[in-house]
C-alpha positions as a Markdown table, in Angstrom:
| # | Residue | x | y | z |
|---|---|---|---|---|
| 1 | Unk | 82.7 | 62.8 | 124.7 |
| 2 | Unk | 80.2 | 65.3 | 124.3 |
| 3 | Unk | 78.7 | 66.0 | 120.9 |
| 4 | Unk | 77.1 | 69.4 | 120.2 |
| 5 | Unk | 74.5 | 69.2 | 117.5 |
| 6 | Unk | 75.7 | 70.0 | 113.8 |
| 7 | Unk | 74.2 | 74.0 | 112.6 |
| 8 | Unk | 72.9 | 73.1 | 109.2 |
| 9 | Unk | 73.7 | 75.7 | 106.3 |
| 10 | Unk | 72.0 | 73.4 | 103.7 |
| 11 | Unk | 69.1 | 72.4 | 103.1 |
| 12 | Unk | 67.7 | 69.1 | 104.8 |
| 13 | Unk | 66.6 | 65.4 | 104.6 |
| 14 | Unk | 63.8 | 64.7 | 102.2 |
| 15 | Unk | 62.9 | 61.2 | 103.3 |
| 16 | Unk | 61.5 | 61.5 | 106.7 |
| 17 | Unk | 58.2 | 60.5 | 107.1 |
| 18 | Unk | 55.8 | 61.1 | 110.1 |
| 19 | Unk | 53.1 | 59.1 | 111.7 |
| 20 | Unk | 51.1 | 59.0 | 114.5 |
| 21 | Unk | 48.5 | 56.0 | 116.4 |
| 22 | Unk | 45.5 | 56.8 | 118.5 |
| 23 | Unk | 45.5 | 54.3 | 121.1 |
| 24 | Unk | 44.2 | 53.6 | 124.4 |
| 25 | Unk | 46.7 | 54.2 | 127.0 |
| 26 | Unk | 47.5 | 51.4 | 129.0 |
| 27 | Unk | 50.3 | 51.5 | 131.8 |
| 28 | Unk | 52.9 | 48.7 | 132.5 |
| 29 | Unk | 55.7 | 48.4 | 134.6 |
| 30 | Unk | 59.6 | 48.8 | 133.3 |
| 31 | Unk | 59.9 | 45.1 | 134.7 |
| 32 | Unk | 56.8 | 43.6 | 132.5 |
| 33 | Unk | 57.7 | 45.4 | 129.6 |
| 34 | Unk | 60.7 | 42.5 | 129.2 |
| 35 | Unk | 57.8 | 39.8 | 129.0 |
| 36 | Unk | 55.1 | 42.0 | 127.0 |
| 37 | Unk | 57.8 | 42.2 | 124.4 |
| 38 | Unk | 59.3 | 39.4 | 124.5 |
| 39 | Unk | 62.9 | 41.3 | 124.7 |
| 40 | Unk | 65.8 | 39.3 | 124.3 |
| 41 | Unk | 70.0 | 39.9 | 124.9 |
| 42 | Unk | 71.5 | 40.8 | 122.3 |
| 43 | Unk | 74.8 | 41.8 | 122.9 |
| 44 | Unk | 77.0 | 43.5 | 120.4 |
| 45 | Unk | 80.4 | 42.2 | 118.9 |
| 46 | Unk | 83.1 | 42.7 | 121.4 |
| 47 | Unk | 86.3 | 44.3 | 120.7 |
| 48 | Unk | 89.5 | 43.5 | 122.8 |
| 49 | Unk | 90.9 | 46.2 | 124.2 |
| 50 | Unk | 94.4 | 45.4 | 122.7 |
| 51 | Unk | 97.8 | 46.6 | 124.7 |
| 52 | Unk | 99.3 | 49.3 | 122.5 |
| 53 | Unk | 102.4 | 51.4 | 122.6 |
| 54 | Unk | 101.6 | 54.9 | 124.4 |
| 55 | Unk | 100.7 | 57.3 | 121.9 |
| 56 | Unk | 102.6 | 60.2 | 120.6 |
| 57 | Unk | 102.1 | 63.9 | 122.1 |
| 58 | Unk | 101.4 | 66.3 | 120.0 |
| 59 | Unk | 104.3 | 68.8 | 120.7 |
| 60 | Unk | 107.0 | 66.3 | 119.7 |
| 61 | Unk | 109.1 | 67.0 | 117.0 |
| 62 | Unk | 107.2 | 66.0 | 113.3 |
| 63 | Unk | 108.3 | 62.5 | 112.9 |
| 64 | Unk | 110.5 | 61.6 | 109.3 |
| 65 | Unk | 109.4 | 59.0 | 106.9 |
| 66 | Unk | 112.5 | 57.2 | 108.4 |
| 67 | Unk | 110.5 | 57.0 | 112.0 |
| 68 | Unk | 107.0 | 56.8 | 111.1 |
| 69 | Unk | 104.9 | 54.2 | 108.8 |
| 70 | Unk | 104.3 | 56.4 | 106.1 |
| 71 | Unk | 102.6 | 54.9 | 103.5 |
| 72 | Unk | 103.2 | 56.2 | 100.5 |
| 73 | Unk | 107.4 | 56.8 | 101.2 |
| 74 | Unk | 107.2 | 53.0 | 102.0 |
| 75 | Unk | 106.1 | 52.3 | 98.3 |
| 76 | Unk | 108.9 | 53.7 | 96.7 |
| 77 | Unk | 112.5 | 52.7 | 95.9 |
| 78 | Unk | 115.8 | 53.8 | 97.4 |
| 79 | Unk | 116.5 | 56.5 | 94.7 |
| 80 | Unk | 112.7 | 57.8 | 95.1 |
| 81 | Unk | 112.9 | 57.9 | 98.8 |
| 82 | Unk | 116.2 | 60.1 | 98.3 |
| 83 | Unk | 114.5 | 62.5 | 96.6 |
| 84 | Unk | 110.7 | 62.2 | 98.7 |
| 85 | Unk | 113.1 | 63.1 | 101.7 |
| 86 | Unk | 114.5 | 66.2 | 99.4 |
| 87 | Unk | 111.0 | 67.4 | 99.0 |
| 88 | Unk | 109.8 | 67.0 | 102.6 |
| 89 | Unk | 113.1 | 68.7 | 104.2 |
| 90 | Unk | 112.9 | 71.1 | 101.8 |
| 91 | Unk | 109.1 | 71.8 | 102.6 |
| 92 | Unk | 110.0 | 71.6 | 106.8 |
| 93 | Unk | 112.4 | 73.9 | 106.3 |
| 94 | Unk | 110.2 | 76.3 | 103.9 |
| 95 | Unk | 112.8 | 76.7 | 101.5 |
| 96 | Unk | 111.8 | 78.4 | 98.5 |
| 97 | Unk | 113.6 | 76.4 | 96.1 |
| 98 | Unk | 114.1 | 72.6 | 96.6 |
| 99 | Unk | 116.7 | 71.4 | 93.8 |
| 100 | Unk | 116.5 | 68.1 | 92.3 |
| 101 | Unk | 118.4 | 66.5 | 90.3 |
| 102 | Unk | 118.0 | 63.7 | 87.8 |
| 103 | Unk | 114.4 | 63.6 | 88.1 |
| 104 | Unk | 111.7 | 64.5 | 85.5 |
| 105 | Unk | 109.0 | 67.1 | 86.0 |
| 106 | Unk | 106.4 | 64.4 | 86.4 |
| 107 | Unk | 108.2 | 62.7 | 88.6 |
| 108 | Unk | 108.8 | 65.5 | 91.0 |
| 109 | Unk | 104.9 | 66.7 | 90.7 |
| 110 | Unk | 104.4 | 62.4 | 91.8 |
| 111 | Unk | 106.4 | 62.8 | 94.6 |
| 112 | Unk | 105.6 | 66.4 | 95.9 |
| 113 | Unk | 102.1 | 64.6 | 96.1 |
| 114 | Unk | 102.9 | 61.6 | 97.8 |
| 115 | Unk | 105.0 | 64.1 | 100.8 |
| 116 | Unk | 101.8 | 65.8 | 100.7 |
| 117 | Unk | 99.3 | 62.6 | 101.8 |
| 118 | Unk | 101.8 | 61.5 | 103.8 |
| 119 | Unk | 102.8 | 64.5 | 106.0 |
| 120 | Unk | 99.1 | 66.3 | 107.3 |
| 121 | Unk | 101.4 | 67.9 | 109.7 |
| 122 | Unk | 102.6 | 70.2 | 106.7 |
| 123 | Unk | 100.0 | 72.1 | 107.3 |
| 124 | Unk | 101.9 | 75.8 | 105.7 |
| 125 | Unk | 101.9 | 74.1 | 102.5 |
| 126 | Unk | 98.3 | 72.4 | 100.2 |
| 127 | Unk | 100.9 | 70.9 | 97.3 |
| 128 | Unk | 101.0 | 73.4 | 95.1 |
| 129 | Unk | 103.1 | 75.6 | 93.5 |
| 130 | Unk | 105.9 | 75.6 | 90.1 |
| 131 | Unk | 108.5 | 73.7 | 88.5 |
| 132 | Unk | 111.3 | 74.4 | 86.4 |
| 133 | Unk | 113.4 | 72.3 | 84.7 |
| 134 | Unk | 116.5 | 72.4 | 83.2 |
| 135 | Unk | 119.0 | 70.2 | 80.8 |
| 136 | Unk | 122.3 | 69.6 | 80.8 |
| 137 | Unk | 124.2 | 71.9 | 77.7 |
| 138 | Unk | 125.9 | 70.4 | 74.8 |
| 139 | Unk | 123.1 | 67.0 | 75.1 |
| 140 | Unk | 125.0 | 65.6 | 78.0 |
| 141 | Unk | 122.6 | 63.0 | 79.7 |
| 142 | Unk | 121.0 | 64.4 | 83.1 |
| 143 | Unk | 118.2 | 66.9 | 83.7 |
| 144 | Unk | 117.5 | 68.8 | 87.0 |
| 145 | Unk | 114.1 | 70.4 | 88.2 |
| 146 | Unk | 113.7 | 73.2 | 90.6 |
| 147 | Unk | 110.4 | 73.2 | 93.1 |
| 148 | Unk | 109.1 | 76.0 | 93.9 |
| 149 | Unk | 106.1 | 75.4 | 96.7 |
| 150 | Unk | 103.7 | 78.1 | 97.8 |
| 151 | Unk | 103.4 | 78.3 | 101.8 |
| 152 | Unk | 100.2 | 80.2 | 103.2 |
| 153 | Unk | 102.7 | 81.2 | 106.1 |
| 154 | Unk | 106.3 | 80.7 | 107.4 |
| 155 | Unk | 108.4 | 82.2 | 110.3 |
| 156 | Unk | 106.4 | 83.3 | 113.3 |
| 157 | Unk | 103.3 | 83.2 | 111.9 |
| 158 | Unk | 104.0 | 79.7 | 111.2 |
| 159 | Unk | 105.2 | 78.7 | 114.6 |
| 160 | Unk | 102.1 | 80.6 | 116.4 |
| 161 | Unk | 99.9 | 78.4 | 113.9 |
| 162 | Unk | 101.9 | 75.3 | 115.2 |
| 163 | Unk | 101.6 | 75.5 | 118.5 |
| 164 | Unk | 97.8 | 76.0 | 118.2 |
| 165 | Unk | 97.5 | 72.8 | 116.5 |
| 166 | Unk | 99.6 | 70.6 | 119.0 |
| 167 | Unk | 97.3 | 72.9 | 122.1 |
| 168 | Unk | 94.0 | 71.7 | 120.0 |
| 169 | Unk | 95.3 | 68.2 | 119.2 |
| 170 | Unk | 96.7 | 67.7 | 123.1 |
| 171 | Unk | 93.3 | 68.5 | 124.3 |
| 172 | Unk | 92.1 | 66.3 | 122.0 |
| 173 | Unk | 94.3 | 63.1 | 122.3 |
| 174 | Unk | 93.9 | 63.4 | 126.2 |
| 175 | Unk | 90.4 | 62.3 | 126.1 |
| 176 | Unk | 91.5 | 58.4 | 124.4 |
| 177 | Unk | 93.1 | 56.4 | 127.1 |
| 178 | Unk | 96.8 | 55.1 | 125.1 |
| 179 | Unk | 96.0 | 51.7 | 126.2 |
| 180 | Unk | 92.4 | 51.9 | 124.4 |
| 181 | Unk | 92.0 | 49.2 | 121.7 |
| 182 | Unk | 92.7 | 50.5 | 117.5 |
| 183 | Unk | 88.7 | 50.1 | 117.2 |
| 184 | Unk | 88.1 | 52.2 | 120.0 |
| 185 | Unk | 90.9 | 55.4 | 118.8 |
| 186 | Unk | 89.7 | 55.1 | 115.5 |
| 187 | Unk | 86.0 | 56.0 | 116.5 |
| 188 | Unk | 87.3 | 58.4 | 119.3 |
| 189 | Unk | 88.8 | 60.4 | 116.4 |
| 190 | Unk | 85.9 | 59.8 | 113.7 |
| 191 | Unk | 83.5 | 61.0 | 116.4 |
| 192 | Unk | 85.9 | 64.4 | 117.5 |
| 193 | Unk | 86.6 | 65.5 | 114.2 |
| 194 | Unk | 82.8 | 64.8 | 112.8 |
| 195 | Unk | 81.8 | 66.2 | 116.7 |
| 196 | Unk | 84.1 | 69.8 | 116.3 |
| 197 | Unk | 84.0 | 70.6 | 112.7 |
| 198 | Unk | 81.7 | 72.5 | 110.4 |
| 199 | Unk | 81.8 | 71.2 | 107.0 |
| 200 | Unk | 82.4 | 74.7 | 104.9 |
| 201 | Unk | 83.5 | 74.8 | 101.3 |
| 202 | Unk | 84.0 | 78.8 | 102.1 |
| 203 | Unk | 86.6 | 78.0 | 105.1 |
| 204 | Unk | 89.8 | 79.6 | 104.9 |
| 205 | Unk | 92.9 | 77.2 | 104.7 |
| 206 | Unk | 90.8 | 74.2 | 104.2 |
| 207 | Unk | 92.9 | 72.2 | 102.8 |
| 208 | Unk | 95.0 | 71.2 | 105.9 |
| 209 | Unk | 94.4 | 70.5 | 109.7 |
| 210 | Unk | 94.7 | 74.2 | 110.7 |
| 211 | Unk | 91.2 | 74.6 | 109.7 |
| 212 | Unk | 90.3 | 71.3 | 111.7 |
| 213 | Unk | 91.7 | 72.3 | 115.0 |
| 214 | Unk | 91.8 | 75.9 | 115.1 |
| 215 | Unk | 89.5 | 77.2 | 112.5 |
| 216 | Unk | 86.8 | 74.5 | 113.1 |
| 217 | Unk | 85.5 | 74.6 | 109.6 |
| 218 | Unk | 86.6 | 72.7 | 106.9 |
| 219 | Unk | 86.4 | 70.0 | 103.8 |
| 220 | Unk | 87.0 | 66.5 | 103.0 |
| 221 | Unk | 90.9 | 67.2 | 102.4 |
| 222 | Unk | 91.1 | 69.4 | 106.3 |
| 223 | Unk | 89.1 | 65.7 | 107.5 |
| 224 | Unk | 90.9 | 63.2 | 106.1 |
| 225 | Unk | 94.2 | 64.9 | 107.4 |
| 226 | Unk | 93.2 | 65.6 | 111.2 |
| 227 | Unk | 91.8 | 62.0 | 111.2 |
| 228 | Unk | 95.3 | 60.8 | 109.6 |
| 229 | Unk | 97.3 | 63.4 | 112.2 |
| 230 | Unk | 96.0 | 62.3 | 114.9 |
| 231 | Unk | 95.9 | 58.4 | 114.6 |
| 232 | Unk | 99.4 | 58.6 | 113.9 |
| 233 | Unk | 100.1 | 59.9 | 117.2 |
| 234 | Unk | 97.9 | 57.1 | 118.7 |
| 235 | Unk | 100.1 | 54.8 | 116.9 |
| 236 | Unk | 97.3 | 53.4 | 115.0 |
| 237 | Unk | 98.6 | 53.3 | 111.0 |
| 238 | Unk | 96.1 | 55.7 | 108.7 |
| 239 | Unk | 97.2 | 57.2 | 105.6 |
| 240 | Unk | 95.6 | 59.8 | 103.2 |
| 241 | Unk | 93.5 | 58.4 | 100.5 |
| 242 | Unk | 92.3 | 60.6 | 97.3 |
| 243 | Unk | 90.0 | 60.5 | 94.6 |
| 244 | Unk | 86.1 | 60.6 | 93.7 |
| 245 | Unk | 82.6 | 60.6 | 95.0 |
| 246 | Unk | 79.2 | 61.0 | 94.0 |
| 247 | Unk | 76.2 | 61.8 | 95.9 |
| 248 | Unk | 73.7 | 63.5 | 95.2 |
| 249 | Unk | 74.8 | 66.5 | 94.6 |
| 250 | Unk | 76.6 | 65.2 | 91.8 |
| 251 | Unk | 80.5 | 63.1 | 91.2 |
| 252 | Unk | 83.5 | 65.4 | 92.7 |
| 253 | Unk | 86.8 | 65.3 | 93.9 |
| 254 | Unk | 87.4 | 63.6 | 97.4 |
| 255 | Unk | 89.6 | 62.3 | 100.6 |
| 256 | Unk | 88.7 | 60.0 | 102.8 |
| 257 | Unk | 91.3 | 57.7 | 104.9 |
| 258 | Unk | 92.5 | 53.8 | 105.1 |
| 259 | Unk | 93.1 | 52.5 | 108.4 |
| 260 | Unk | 94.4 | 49.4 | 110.2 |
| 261 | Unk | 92.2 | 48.5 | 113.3 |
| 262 | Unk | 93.9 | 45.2 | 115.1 |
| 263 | Unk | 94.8 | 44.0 | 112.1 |
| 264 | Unk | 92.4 | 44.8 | 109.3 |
| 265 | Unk | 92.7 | 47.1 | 106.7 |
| 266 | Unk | 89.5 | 49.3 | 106.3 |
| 267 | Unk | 88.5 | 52.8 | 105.0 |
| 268 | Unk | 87.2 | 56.0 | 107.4 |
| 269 | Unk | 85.4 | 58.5 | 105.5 |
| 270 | Unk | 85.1 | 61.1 | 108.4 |
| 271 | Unk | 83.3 | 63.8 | 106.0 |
| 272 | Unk | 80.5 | 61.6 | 104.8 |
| 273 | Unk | 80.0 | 61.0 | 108.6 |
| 274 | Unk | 78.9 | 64.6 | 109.9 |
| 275 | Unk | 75.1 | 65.8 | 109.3 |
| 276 | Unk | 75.7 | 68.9 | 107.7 |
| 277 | Unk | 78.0 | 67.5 | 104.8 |
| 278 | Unk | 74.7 | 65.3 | 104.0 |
| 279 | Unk | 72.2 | 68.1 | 103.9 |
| 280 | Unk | 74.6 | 70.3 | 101.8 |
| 281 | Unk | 75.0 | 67.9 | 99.4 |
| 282 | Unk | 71.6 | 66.1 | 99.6 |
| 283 | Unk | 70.0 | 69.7 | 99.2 |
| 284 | Unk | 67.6 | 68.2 | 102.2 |
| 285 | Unk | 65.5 | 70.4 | 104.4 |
| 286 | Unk | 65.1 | 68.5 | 108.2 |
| 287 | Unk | 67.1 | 68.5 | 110.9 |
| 288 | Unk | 69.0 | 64.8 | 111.3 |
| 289 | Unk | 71.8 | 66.3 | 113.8 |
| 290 | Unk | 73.3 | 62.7 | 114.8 |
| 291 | Unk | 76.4 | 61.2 | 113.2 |
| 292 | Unk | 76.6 | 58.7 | 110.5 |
| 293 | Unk | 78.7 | 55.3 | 110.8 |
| 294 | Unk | 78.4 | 53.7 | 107.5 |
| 295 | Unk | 82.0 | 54.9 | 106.8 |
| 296 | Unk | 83.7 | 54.3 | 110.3 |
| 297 | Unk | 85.9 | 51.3 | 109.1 |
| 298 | Unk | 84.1 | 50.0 | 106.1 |
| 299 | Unk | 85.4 | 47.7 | 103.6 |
| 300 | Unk | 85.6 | 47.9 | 99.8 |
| 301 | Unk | 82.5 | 46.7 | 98.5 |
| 302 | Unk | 80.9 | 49.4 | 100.8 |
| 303 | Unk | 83.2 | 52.4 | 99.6 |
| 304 | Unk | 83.3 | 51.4 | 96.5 |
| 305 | Unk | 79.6 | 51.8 | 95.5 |
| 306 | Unk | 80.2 | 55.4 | 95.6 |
| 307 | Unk | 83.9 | 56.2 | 96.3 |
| 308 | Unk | 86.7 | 55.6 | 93.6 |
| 309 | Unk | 90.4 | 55.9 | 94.4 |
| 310 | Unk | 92.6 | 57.6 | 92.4 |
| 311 | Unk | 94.1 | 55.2 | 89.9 |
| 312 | Unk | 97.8 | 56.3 | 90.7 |
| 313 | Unk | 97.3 | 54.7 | 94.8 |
| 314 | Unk | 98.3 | 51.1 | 95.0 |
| 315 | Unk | 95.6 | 49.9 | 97.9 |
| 316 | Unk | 95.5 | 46.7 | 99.9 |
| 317 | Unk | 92.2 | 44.8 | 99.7 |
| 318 | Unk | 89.8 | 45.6 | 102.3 |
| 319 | Unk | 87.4 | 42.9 | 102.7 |
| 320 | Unk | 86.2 | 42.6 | 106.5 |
| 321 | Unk | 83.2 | 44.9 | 107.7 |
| 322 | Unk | 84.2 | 43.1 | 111.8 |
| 323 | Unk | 84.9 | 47.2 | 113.1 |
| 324 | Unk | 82.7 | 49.0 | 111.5 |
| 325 | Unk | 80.5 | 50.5 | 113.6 |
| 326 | Unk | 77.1 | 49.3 | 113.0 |
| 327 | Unk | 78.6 | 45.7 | 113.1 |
| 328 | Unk | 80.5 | 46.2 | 116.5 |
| 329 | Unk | 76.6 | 47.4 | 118.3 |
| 330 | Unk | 74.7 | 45.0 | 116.8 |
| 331 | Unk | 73.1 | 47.1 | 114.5 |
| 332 | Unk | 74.0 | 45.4 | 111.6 |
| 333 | Unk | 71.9 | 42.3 | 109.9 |
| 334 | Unk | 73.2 | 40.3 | 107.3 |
| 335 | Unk | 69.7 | 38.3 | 106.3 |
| 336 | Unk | 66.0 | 39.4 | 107.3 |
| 337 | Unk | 63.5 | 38.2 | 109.9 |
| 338 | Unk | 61.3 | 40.1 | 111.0 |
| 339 | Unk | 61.1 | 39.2 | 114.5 |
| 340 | Unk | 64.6 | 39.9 | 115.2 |
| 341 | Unk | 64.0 | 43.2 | 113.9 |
| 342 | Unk | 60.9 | 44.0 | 116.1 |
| 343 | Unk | 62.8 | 42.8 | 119.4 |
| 344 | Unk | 65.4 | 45.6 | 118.1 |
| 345 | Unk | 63.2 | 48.3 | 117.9 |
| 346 | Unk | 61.4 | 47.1 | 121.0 |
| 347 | Unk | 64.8 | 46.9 | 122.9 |
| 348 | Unk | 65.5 | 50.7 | 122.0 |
| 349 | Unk | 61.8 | 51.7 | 123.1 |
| 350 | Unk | 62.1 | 50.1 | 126.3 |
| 351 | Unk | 65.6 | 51.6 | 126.8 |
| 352 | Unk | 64.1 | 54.7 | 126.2 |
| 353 | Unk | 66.3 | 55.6 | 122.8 |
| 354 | Unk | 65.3 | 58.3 | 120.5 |
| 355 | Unk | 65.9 | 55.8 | 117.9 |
| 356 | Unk | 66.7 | 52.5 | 116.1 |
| 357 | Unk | 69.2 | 51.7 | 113.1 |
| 358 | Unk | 68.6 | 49.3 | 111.1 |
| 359 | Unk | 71.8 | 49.2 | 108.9 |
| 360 | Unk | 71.3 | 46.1 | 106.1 |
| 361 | Unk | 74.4 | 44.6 | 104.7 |
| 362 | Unk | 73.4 | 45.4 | 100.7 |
| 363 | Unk | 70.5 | 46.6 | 98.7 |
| 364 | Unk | 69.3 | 42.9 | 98.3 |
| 365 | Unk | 68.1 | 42.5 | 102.2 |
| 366 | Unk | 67.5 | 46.3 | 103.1 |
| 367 | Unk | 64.6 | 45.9 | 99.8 |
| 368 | Unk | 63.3 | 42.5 | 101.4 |
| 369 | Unk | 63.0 | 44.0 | 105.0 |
| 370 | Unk | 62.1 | 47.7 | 103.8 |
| 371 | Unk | 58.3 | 47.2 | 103.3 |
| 372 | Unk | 57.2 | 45.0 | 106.5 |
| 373 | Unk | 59.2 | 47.3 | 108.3 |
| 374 | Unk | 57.5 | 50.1 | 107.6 |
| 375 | Unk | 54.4 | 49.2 | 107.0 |
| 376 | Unk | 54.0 | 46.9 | 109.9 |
| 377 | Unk | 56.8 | 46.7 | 112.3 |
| 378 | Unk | 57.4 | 50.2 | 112.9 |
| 379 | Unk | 53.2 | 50.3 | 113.6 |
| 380 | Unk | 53.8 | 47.2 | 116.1 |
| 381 | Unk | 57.2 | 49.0 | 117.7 |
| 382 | Unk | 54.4 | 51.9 | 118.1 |
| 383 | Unk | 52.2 | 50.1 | 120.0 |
| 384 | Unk | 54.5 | 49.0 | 122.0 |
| 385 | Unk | 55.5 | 52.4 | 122.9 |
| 386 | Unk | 52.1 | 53.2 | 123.5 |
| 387 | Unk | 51.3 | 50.5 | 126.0 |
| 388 | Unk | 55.0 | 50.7 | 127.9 |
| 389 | Unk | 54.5 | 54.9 | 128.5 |
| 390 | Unk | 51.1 | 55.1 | 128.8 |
| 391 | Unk | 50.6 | 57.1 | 125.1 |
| 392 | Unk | 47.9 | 57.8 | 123.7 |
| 393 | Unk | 48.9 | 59.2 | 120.6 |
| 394 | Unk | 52.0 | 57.7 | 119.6 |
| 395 | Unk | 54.3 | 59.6 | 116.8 |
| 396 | Unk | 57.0 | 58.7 | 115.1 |
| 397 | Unk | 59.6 | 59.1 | 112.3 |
| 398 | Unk | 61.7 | 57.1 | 110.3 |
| 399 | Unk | 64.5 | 58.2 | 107.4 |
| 400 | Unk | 64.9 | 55.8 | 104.6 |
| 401 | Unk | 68.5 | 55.7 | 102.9 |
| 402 | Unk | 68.1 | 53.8 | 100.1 |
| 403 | Unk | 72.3 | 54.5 | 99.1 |
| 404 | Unk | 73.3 | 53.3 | 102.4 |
| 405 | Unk | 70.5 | 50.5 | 102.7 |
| 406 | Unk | 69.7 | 51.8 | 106.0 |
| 407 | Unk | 66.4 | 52.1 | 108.1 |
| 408 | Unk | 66.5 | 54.9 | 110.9 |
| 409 | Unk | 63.5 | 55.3 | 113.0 |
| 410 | Unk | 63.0 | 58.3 | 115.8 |
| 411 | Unk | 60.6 | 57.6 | 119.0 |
| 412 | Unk | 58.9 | 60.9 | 120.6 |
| 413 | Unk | 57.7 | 59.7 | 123.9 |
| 414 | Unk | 55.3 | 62.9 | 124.5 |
């Protein structure tokens, strides 16, 4: 896939830091470099290519509760589901007025929600609108409540909208080959939507996939929905997850996505991925245009450190970090030695990469390899440099995420 490089409206990264070797240039082959550093296989995790059903197109009628594993419907009993399907015909149908009856105001605000995580493809609706209620005379038992959502279109307009989501999302979903493994449609997605999509708190209808796949600018909600939209019609389960975050800029509201990749049960947070959501919210001032995995199927201990679901969600325990990213390239490192770190900066020099992640696995091992590695491995990887490209003056940079107990280090080879 091609990935165009993010337009930052923010400000930039505040922890990059620059430096530069004189050294006298000697030249050596691309076949002695392997022996001058010592480079060793490393090969990174492999994930089966599972056999899995055809996925979905995107012009297909918008699949029921009934036909689809919708999470959120599944968690309900049989006289909730009666009236969740109320809701969500009524909301299909753009009726002004869905009537319920026997059912408390709370209770149709809870379920008006729960249609709304569940269905991204309601995109003519965000969830809200009014309720009215009303009692039965003379204190007979039985109350009945009257929704009333507020759509941002119907009719034609609604129907144009609609069939330049299922163009966008066609175009989209022919790039992933059906047969592809759950690992390898989860990134495909992560990487399109983070790839297409300026992060814009300003973007009009951002709070469902129209903004994703025709607008092109969105939030976390517009995200979380176009990563959910479209993994359901790759057959891969993903449902809506909401809540809190802090960063830097402060603790807010937030989506993000859980997922089931061959098996496991592991968060996406699609938003947190793409560069210029970081610099807007870091208030940072370089240019760091590539895409961040720490959120591509991560597992509690992970989110949690700065992600908190809404209390109301009832979540399955995510506890294996086998698919995230970092893990599946061998960019991931449990303990510290040095030398295995070296060999991977080494290995992306000679590769000619313009850089080398070093993603720890918690704050204890990132602080017990931060200081060699920066004070004398990236200096070694340097030399390195130096000696394989015939260099005399060897720069490079490095960005230092203490939050995400990552190492990234960038390689200029003029």
């Amino acid at each position: 896939m091609s990935r165009r490089k993010k337009k930052k409206r923010g400000c930039g990264l505040p922890f990059w830091i620059l430096a530069a070797f004189a050294l006298a240039a000697a030249i050596y082959s691309r076949d002695s470099i392997a022996e001058l550093l010592s480079l060793q296989d490393n090969e990174a995790r492999e994930v089966s290519a599972g056999q899995v059903p055809a996925g979905k197109a995107a012009g297909e009628e918008m699949p029921s509760a009934e036909g689809t594993e919708k999470y959120y419907y599944q968690q309900l009993d049989q006289d909730e589901r009666e009236l969740y399907s109320r809701i969500r015909d009524g909301l299909f149908a753009c009726q002004e007025e869905i009537e319920l009856d026997g059912v408390s105001a709370e209770e149709t605000d809870r379920l008006y929600g729960l249609v709304m995580k569940d269905c991204p493809e309601i995109f003519w609706c965000d969830g809200s609108g009014s309720l009215v209620t009303s009692t039965s005379a003379f204190g007979l038992a039985g109350s009945s409540v009257t929704l009333r959502p507020e759509y941002s279109c119907t009719g034609e307009e609604k129907e144009a909208r609609q069939r330049q989501i299922q163009e966008a999302a066609e175009e989209c979903l022919a790039g992933i080959d059906s047969q592809a493994s759950d690992y390898e449609k989860i990134l495909y997605v992560y990487e399109y939507v983070v790839g297409s999509v300026e992060y814009d708190l300003e973007a009009e209808n951002n709070q469902n996939i129209y903004s994703v796949f025709v607008g092109k600018r969105s939030v976390c909600a517009g995200y979380a929905k176009a990563v959910q939209y479209l993994l359901e019609r790759l057959d891969v389960f993903c449902t809506y997850v909401s809540g809190t975050a802090v960063s830097q800029a402060g603790e807010g509201g937030h989506a993000w996505n859980l997922v089931r990749c061959e098996g496991q049960y592991c968060y996406v947070d699609a938003t947190w991925g793409d560069p210029v959501y970081r610099q807007e919210e870091s208030r940072e001032t370089a240019d760091s245009p590539e895409i961040a995995y720490d959120y591509m199927c991560c597992d509690d201990t992970r989110l949690f450190r700065t992600h908190t679901p809404d209390k109301d969600q009832v979540l399955p325990v995510c506890s294996s970090m086998a698919y995230n990213y970092y893990v599946v390239n061998g960019m991931y490192y449990e303990s510290y030695d040095a030398q295995t770190v070296l060999q991977a900066m080494n290995r992306s020099i000679a590769a000619g990469e313009g850089m080398t992640v070093l993603k720890f696995s918690g704050p204890e091992v990132y602080r017990e390899a931060r200081e060699e590695v920066l004070t004398d491995l990236a200096d070694r990887a340097a030399r390195n440099l130096a000696h394989l490209y015939g260099i005399g003056t060897v720069r490079y940079s490095y960005r230092d995420d203490e939050s995400l107990d990552k190492i990234t280090m960038y390689w200029e080879y003029e």
